[in-house]
Amino acid sequence: MEIVKKRNLCFDCLGNHRISECRSKNTCRTCKRKHHTSLCHESSSQNSQSQNITSNTENGTPIMHTSAKQENFTVFLKTAIAPIWLHNQCADAHILFDEGAQRSFITKEIADKLNVKPDRQETLNISAFGYSDKNVRHMNKATVYLEADSGEKIPLQVLIVPTIAAPIQINRRYISQQLHYFKKLKLAHPLSEDNSFEIFVTHWSRPLLGCHQG
């Protein structure tokens, strides 16, 4: 609400105009009044009590969303597309910024494209989500370079793994209809005609590319 007031945005569609000039026919999903659902006081109080994180599978493709009162709200992961370098080799990669992780990873596919030669190994104790059993894995480790928008090449120490995650589905219809204001932003992960994308690199530290979209 503070941001909307400060930027003089529309209380209904969050566009750059007054609500009296808004042509949107949408109403609040919670109280059905003429304002955006995210600005509703009733929605805030209800979500704080009933919201929970779930995962859903549609057509075999994982989708992450939050669920509250049987309504699905899409959550965008913090992803980007950026060049990964090693010497004179370069490959564009889909990157997931995972601030809860303790290591950075790269898939063997990208490592092979860059002709990565591991220079050491690291031993990890790995347990699957929801399980207490631990498996010992010996993983190859190497250093690659992430190119930021400024052209700076940032070194990343990565562990090489066969795969990071199943392909992530892109809800382009939701983005075009509900998040139309994204069209004016430069996204770290630009939209494309693809219905899904595969994560090739995960990076555990704070975002480096100024991501606007997860």
PDB file of C-alpha atoms in Angstrom:
ATOM      1  CA  MET A   1       0.000   0.000   0.000  1.00  0.00           C
ATOM      2  CA  GLU A   2       2.840   2.395   0.834  1.00  0.00           C
ATOM      3  CA  ILE A   3       4.487   1.740  -2.540  1.00  0.00           C
ATOM      4  CA  VAL A   4       1.206   2.255  -4.422  1.00  0.00           C
ATOM      5  CA  LYS A   5       0.576   5.573  -2.685  1.00  0.00           C
ATOM      6  CA  LYS A   6       4.157   6.768  -3.113  1.00  0.00           C
ATOM      7  CA  ARG A   7       4.188   6.036  -6.856  1.00  0.00           C
ATOM      8  CA  ASN A   8       0.587   7.211  -7.453  1.00  0.00           C
ATOM      9  CA  LEU A   9      -0.407   3.843  -8.900  1.00  0.00           C
ATOM     10  CA  CYS A  10      -3.902   2.550  -9.559  1.00  0.00           C
ATOM     11  CA  PHE A  11      -5.364   0.739  -6.547  1.00  0.00           C
ATOM     12  CA  ASP A  12      -7.044  -1.807  -8.843  1.00  0.00           C
ATOM     13  CA  CYS A  13      -4.530  -2.862 -11.532  1.00  0.00           C
ATOM     14  CA  LEU A  14      -1.386  -1.162 -10.127  1.00  0.00           C
ATOM     15  CA  GLY A  15      -0.978   0.753 -13.398  1.00  0.00           C
ATOM     16  CA  ASN A  16       0.357   4.300 -13.780  1.00  0.00           C
ATOM     17  CA  HIS A  17      -3.030   6.060 -13.583  1.00  0.00           C
ATOM     18  CA  ARG A  18      -5.740   6.916 -11.096  1.00  0.00           C
ATOM     19  CA  ILE A  19      -8.331   4.319 -10.170  1.00  0.00           C
ATOM     20  CA  SER A  20     -11.053   6.565 -11.639  1.00  0.00           C
ATOM     21  CA  GLU A  21      -9.339   6.156 -15.023  1.00  0.00           C
ATOM     22  CA  CYS A  22      -8.861   2.397 -14.726  1.00  0.00           C
ATOM     23  CA  ARG A  23     -10.578   0.231 -17.337  1.00  0.00           C
ATOM     24  CA  SER A  24      -9.964  -3.026 -15.514  1.00  0.00           C
ATOM     25  CA  LYS A  25     -13.065  -4.991 -14.536  1.00  0.00           C
ATOM     26  CA  ASN A  26     -11.202  -7.058 -11.946  1.00  0.00           C
ATOM     27  CA  THR A  27     -12.170  -6.907  -8.284  1.00  0.00           C
ATOM     28  CA  CYS A  28     -10.545  -8.134  -5.091  1.00  0.00           C
ATOM     29  CA  ARG A  29     -10.647 -11.924  -4.864  1.00  0.00           C
ATOM     30  CA  THR A  30     -11.258 -11.742  -1.121  1.00  0.00           C
ATOM     31  CA  CYS A  31     -13.837  -8.996  -0.508  1.00  0.00           C
ATOM     32  CA  LYS A  32     -14.947  -8.386  -4.152  1.00  0.00           C
ATOM     33  CA  ARG A  33     -14.347  -4.629  -3.832  1.00  0.00           C
ATOM     34  CA  LYS A  34     -12.616  -2.391  -6.354  1.00  0.00           C
ATOM     35  CA  HIS A  35      -8.973  -2.799  -5.376  1.00  0.00           C
ATOM     36  CA  HIS A  36      -6.095  -5.202  -5.989  1.00  0.00           C
ATOM     37  CA  THR A  37      -6.199  -8.397  -3.916  1.00  0.00           C
ATOM     38  CA  SER A  38      -2.683  -7.771  -2.561  1.00  0.00           C
ATOM     39  CA  LEU A  39      -3.932  -4.498  -1.004  1.00  0.00           C
ATOM     40  CA  CYS A  40      -6.854  -6.074   0.837  1.00  0.00           C
ATOM     41  CA  HIS A  41      -6.669  -5.991   4.632  1.00  0.00           C
ATOM     42  CA  GLU A  42      -8.963  -9.027   4.880  1.00  0.00           C
ATOM     43  CA  SER A  43      -6.723 -10.980   2.509  1.00  0.00           C
ATOM     44  CA  SER A  44      -3.618 -10.155   4.544  1.00  0.00           C
ATOM     45  CA  SER A  45      -5.112 -11.366   7.807  1.00  0.00           C
ATOM     46  CA  GLN A  46      -6.509 -14.559   6.276  1.00  0.00           C
ATOM     47  CA  ASN A  47      -3.368 -15.455   4.371  1.00  0.00           C
ATOM     48  CA  SER A  48      -1.201 -15.068   7.464  1.00  0.00           C
ATOM     49  CA  GLN A  49      -3.272 -17.817   9.123  1.00  0.00           C
ATOM     50  CA  SER A  50      -4.087 -20.182   6.267  1.00  0.00           C
ATOM     51  CA  GLN A  51      -1.322 -19.868   3.697  1.00  0.00           C
ATOM     52  CA  ASN A  52       0.951 -22.860   3.224  1.00  0.00           C
ATOM     53  CA  ILE A  53       3.595 -23.850   0.717  1.00  0.00           C
ATOM     54  CA  THR A  54       2.769 -26.801  -1.506  1.00  0.00           C
ATOM     55  CA  SER A  55       3.995 -28.349  -4.705  1.00  0.00           C
ATOM     56  CA  ASN A  56       1.835 -29.511  -7.560  1.00  0.00           C
ATOM     57  CA  THR A  57       2.489 -31.695 -10.586  1.00  0.00           C
ATOM     58  CA  GLU A  58       0.808 -30.973 -13.884  1.00  0.00           C
ATOM     59  CA  ASN A  59       1.585 -33.164 -16.907  1.00  0.00           C
ATOM     60  CA  GLY A  60       4.597 -34.517 -15.046  1.00  0.00           C
ATOM     61  CA  THR A  61       6.189 -31.063 -14.660  1.00  0.00           C
ATOM     62  CA  PRO A  62       6.799 -29.615 -11.185  1.00  0.00           C
ATOM     63  CA  ILE A  63       5.097 -26.318 -10.407  1.00  0.00           C
ATOM     64  CA  MET A  64       5.767 -24.365  -7.241  1.00  0.00           C
ATOM     65  CA  HIS A  65       2.910 -22.297  -5.837  1.00  0.00           C
ATOM     66  CA  THR A  66       1.335 -21.222  -2.591  1.00  0.00           C
ATOM     67  CA  SER A  67      -2.157 -22.302  -1.688  1.00  0.00           C
ATOM     68  CA  ALA A  68      -4.681 -20.403   0.406  1.00  0.00           C
ATOM     69  CA  LYS A  69      -8.423 -21.029   0.675  1.00  0.00           C
ATOM     70  CA  GLN A  70      -8.296 -23.389  -2.354  1.00  0.00           C
ATOM     71  CA  GLU A  71      -6.883 -20.628  -4.580  1.00  0.00           C
ATOM     72  CA  ASN A  72      -3.505 -21.118  -6.257  1.00  0.00           C
ATOM     73  CA  PHE A  73      -1.117 -18.186  -6.328  1.00  0.00           C
ATOM     74  CA  THR A  74       1.877 -18.522  -8.609  1.00  0.00           C
ATOM     75  CA  VAL A  75       5.291 -17.916  -7.076  1.00  0.00           C
ATOM     76  CA  PHE A  76       8.126 -17.170  -9.465  1.00  0.00           C
ATOM     77  CA  LEU A  77      11.478 -18.658  -8.618  1.00  0.00           C
ATOM     78  CA  LYS A  78      14.470 -16.334  -8.687  1.00  0.00           C
ATOM     79  CA  THR A  79      15.965 -17.316 -12.049  1.00  0.00           C
ATOM     80  CA  ALA A  80      18.033 -15.671 -14.763  1.00  0.00           C
ATOM     81  CA  ILE A  81      19.716 -16.352 -18.089  1.00  0.00           C
ATOM     82  CA  ALA A  82      23.380 -15.414 -18.288  1.00  0.00           C
ATOM     83  CA  PRO A  83      26.596 -16.508 -20.021  1.00  0.00           C
ATOM     84  CA  ILE A  84      28.875 -18.939 -18.195  1.00  0.00           C
ATOM     85  CA  TRP A  85      32.540 -18.791 -19.220  1.00  0.00           C
ATOM     86  CA  LEU A  86      35.642 -20.913 -18.921  1.00  0.00           C
ATOM     87  CA  HIS A  87      38.699 -19.692 -20.820  1.00  0.00           C
ATOM     88  CA  ASN A  88      37.374 -18.928 -24.340  1.00  0.00           C
ATOM     89  CA  GLN A  89      34.344 -21.213 -24.083  1.00  0.00           C
ATOM     90  CA  CYS A  90      30.918 -19.717 -23.359  1.00  0.00           C
ATOM     91  CA  ALA A  91      27.417 -21.138 -22.877  1.00  0.00           C
ATOM     92  CA  ASP A  92      24.151 -19.390 -21.981  1.00  0.00           C
ATOM     93  CA  ALA A  93      22.595 -21.060 -18.961  1.00  0.00           C
ATOM     94  CA  HIS A  94      19.380 -20.903 -16.944  1.00  0.00           C
ATOM     95  CA  ILE A  95      20.445 -20.022 -13.401  1.00  0.00           C
ATOM     96  CA  LEU A  96      18.525 -20.483 -10.157  1.00  0.00           C
ATOM     97  CA  PHE A  97      19.563 -18.224  -7.274  1.00  0.00           C
ATOM     98  CA  ASP A  98      19.091 -20.333  -4.165  1.00  0.00           C
ATOM     99  CA  GLU A  99      19.880 -18.256  -1.078  1.00  0.00           C
ATOM    100  CA  GLY A 100      19.091 -21.198   1.190  1.00  0.00           C
ATOM    101  CA  ALA A 101      21.766 -23.461  -0.317  1.00  0.00           C
ATOM    102  CA  GLN A 102      25.349 -23.864   0.830  1.00  0.00           C
ATOM    103  CA  ARG A 103      26.934 -24.812  -2.506  1.00  0.00           C
ATOM    104  CA  SER A 104      26.736 -23.810  -6.158  1.00  0.00           C
ATOM    105  CA  PHE A 105      26.117 -26.494  -8.779  1.00  0.00           C
ATOM    106  CA  ILE A 106      26.445 -26.899 -12.538  1.00  0.00           C
ATOM    107  CA  THR A 107      25.096 -29.707 -14.715  1.00  0.00           C
ATOM    108  CA  LYS A 108      27.446 -32.057 -16.516  1.00  0.00           C
ATOM    109  CA  GLU A 109      25.861 -30.956 -19.805  1.00  0.00           C
ATOM    110  CA  ILE A 110      27.056 -27.367 -19.429  1.00  0.00           C
ATOM    111  CA  ALA A 111      30.357 -28.495 -17.926  1.00  0.00           C
ATOM    112  CA  ASP A 112      31.018 -30.615 -21.020  1.00  0.00           C
ATOM    113  CA  LYS A 113      30.155 -27.695 -23.335  1.00  0.00           C
ATOM    114  CA  LEU A 114      32.688 -25.543 -21.510  1.00  0.00           C
ATOM    115  CA  ASN A 115      35.233 -28.381 -21.436  1.00  0.00           C
ATOM    116  CA  VAL A 116      35.469 -28.068 -17.653  1.00  0.00           C
ATOM    117  CA  LYS A 117      38.326 -30.000 -16.065  1.00  0.00           C
ATOM    118  CA  PRO A 118      37.679 -30.633 -12.333  1.00  0.00           C
ATOM    119  CA  ASP A 119      40.595 -29.608 -10.169  1.00  0.00           C
ATOM    120  CA  ARG A 120      39.475 -31.216  -6.898  1.00  0.00           C
ATOM    121  CA  GLN A 121      36.745 -33.233  -5.201  1.00  0.00           C
ATOM    122  CA  GLU A 122      34.399 -32.509  -2.336  1.00  0.00           C
ATOM    123  CA  THR A 123      32.573 -35.006  -0.141  1.00  0.00           C
ATOM    124  CA  LEU A 124      28.963 -34.219   0.773  1.00  0.00           C
ATOM    125  CA  ASN A 125      26.415 -35.899   3.020  1.00  0.00           C
ATOM    126  CA  ILE A 126      23.132 -35.683   1.114  1.00  0.00           C
ATOM    127  CA  SER A 127      19.638 -36.460   2.393  1.00  0.00           C
ATOM    128  CA  ALA A 128      16.413 -36.144   0.417  1.00  0.00           C
ATOM    129  CA  PHE A 129      13.652 -33.789   1.552  1.00  0.00           C
ATOM    130  CA  GLY A 130      11.601 -35.432   4.279  1.00  0.00           C
ATOM    131  CA  TYR A 131      14.165 -38.182   4.957  1.00  0.00           C
ATOM    132  CA  SER A 132      16.817 -38.442   7.649  1.00  0.00           C
ATOM    133  CA  ASP A 133      19.012 -41.005   5.872  1.00  0.00           C
ATOM    134  CA  LYS A 134      22.249 -39.553   4.484  1.00  0.00           C
ATOM    135  CA  ASN A 135      24.190 -40.653   1.418  1.00  0.00           C
ATOM    136  CA  VAL A 136      27.854 -39.850   0.957  1.00  0.00           C
ATOM    137  CA  ARG A 137      28.666 -38.391  -2.463  1.00  0.00           C
ATOM    138  CA  HIS A 138      32.078 -37.540  -3.877  1.00  0.00           C
ATOM    139  CA  MET A 139      31.610 -34.702  -6.380  1.00  0.00           C
ATOM    140  CA  ASN A 140      34.008 -33.068  -8.799  1.00  0.00           C
ATOM    141  CA  LYS A 141      34.579 -29.370  -8.225  1.00  0.00           C
ATOM    142  CA  ALA A 142      35.733 -26.632 -10.595  1.00  0.00           C
ATOM    143  CA  THR A 143      35.655 -22.861 -11.101  1.00  0.00           C
ATOM    144  CA  VAL A 144      33.618 -21.201 -13.863  1.00  0.00           C
ATOM    145  CA  TYR A 145      32.775 -17.551 -14.466  1.00  0.00           C
ATOM    146  CA  LEU A 146      29.349 -15.904 -14.525  1.00  0.00           C
ATOM    147  CA  GLU A 147      29.094 -12.831 -16.760  1.00  0.00           C
ATOM    148  CA  ALA A 148      26.973 -10.056 -15.233  1.00  0.00           C
ATOM    149  CA  ASP A 149      25.149  -7.302 -17.136  1.00  0.00           C
ATOM    150  CA  SER A 150      28.110  -5.004 -16.534  1.00  0.00           C
ATOM    151  CA  GLY A 151      30.414  -7.421 -18.355  1.00  0.00           C
ATOM    152  CA  GLU A 152      32.184  -8.393 -15.150  1.00  0.00           C
ATOM    153  CA  LYS A 153      33.049 -12.084 -14.946  1.00  0.00           C
ATOM    154  CA  ILE A 154      32.399 -13.406 -11.446  1.00  0.00           C
ATOM    155  CA  PRO A 155      34.124 -16.646 -10.381  1.00  0.00           C
ATOM    156  CA  LEU A 156      31.867 -19.431  -9.127  1.00  0.00           C
ATOM    157  CA  GLN A 157      33.105 -22.575  -7.434  1.00  0.00           C
ATOM    158  CA  VAL A 158      30.670 -25.233  -8.593  1.00  0.00           C
ATOM    159  CA  LEU A 159      30.062 -28.919  -7.995  1.00  0.00           C
ATOM    160  CA  ILE A 160      29.302 -30.921 -11.146  1.00  0.00           C
ATOM    161  CA  VAL A 161      26.083 -32.972 -11.023  1.00  0.00           C
ATOM    162  CA  PRO A 162      24.155 -34.980 -13.671  1.00  0.00           C
ATOM    163  CA  THR A 163      21.016 -32.877 -13.208  1.00  0.00           C
ATOM    164  CA  ILE A 164      19.771 -30.152 -10.859  1.00  0.00           C
ATOM    165  CA  ALA A 165      15.983 -30.230 -11.165  1.00  0.00           C
ATOM    166  CA  ALA A 166      13.170 -31.328 -13.424  1.00  0.00           C
ATOM    167  CA  PRO A 167      12.210 -28.760 -16.109  1.00  0.00           C
ATOM    168  CA  ILE A 168      10.248 -25.826 -14.674  1.00  0.00           C
ATOM    169  CA  GLN A 169       6.984 -24.887 -16.360  1.00  0.00           C
ATOM    170  CA  ILE A 170       6.369 -21.323 -17.539  1.00  0.00           C
ATOM    171  CA  ASN A 171       2.848 -20.003 -17.038  1.00  0.00           C
ATOM    172  CA  ARG A 172       2.937 -17.496 -19.907  1.00  0.00           C
ATOM    173  CA  ARG A 173      -0.839 -17.002 -19.897  1.00  0.00           C
ATOM    174  CA  TYR A 174      -0.839 -15.976 -16.250  1.00  0.00           C
ATOM    175  CA  ILE A 175       2.074 -13.602 -16.833  1.00  0.00           C
ATOM    176  CA  SER A 176       0.482 -11.927 -19.872  1.00  0.00           C
ATOM    177  CA  GLN A 177      -2.933 -11.517 -18.233  1.00  0.00           C
ATOM    178  CA  GLN A 178      -2.140 -10.839 -14.577  1.00  0.00           C
ATOM    179  CA  LEU A 179       1.394  -9.417 -14.695  1.00  0.00           C
ATOM    180  CA  HIS A 180       1.190  -7.239 -17.795  1.00  0.00           C
ATOM    181  CA  TYR A 181       3.326  -4.567 -16.117  1.00  0.00           C
ATOM    182  CA  PHE A 182       6.309  -6.944 -16.525  1.00  0.00           C
ATOM    183  CA  LYS A 183       6.418  -5.890 -20.179  1.00  0.00           C
ATOM    184  CA  LYS A 184       8.011  -2.587 -19.159  1.00  0.00           C
ATOM    185  CA  LEU A 185      10.751  -4.233 -17.111  1.00  0.00           C
ATOM    186  CA  LYS A 186      14.068  -5.679 -18.155  1.00  0.00           C
ATOM    187  CA  LEU A 187      13.875  -9.198 -16.763  1.00  0.00           C
ATOM    188  CA  ALA A 188      16.878 -11.234 -15.734  1.00  0.00           C
ATOM    189  CA  HIS A 189      14.983 -14.192 -17.205  1.00  0.00           C
ATOM    190  CA  PRO A 190      13.267 -12.894 -20.384  1.00  0.00           C
ATOM    191  CA  LEU A 191      10.026 -14.560 -21.426  1.00  0.00           C
ATOM    192  CA  SER A 192      10.105 -16.801 -24.480  1.00  0.00           C
ATOM    193  CA  GLU A 193       7.791 -19.085 -26.437  1.00  0.00           C
ATOM    194  CA  ASP A 194       9.071 -22.122 -24.538  1.00  0.00           C
ATOM    195  CA  ASN A 195       6.654 -23.820 -22.158  1.00  0.00           C
ATOM    196  CA  SER A 196       9.388 -24.906 -19.746  1.00  0.00           C
ATOM    197  CA  PHE A 197      13.088 -24.547 -19.079  1.00  0.00           C
ATOM    198  CA  GLU A 198      15.802 -26.587 -17.403  1.00  0.00           C
ATOM    199  CA  ILE A 199      18.053 -25.294 -14.629  1.00  0.00           C
ATOM    200  CA  PHE A 200      21.733 -25.678 -15.545  1.00  0.00           C
ATOM    201  CA  VAL A 201      23.337 -23.705 -12.700  1.00  0.00           C
ATOM    202  CA  THR A 202      22.374 -22.938  -9.098  1.00  0.00           C
ATOM    203  CA  HIS A 203      24.104 -20.206  -7.161  1.00  0.00           C
ATOM    204  CA  TRP A 204      23.812 -20.002  -3.395  1.00  0.00           C
ATOM    205  CA  SER A 205      24.794 -16.397  -2.656  1.00  0.00           C
ATOM    206  CA  ARG A 206      22.891 -13.135  -3.047  1.00  0.00           C
ATOM    207  CA  PRO A 207      21.648 -12.253  -6.571  1.00  0.00           C
ATOM    208  CA  LEU A 208      24.302 -10.796  -8.857  1.00  0.00           C
ATOM    209  CA  LEU A 209      22.261  -9.730 -11.870  1.00  0.00           C
ATOM    210  CA  GLY A 210      19.531  -7.607 -10.324  1.00  0.00           C
ATOM    211  CA  CYS A 211      16.793 -10.143 -10.966  1.00  0.00           C
ATOM    212  CA  HIS A 212      13.270  -8.750 -11.307  1.00  0.00           C
ATOM    213  CA  GLN A 213      11.657 -12.124 -11.913  1.00  0.00           C
ATOM    214  CA  GLY A 214      11.871 -15.355 -10.081  1.00  0.00           C
TER     215      GLY A 214
END
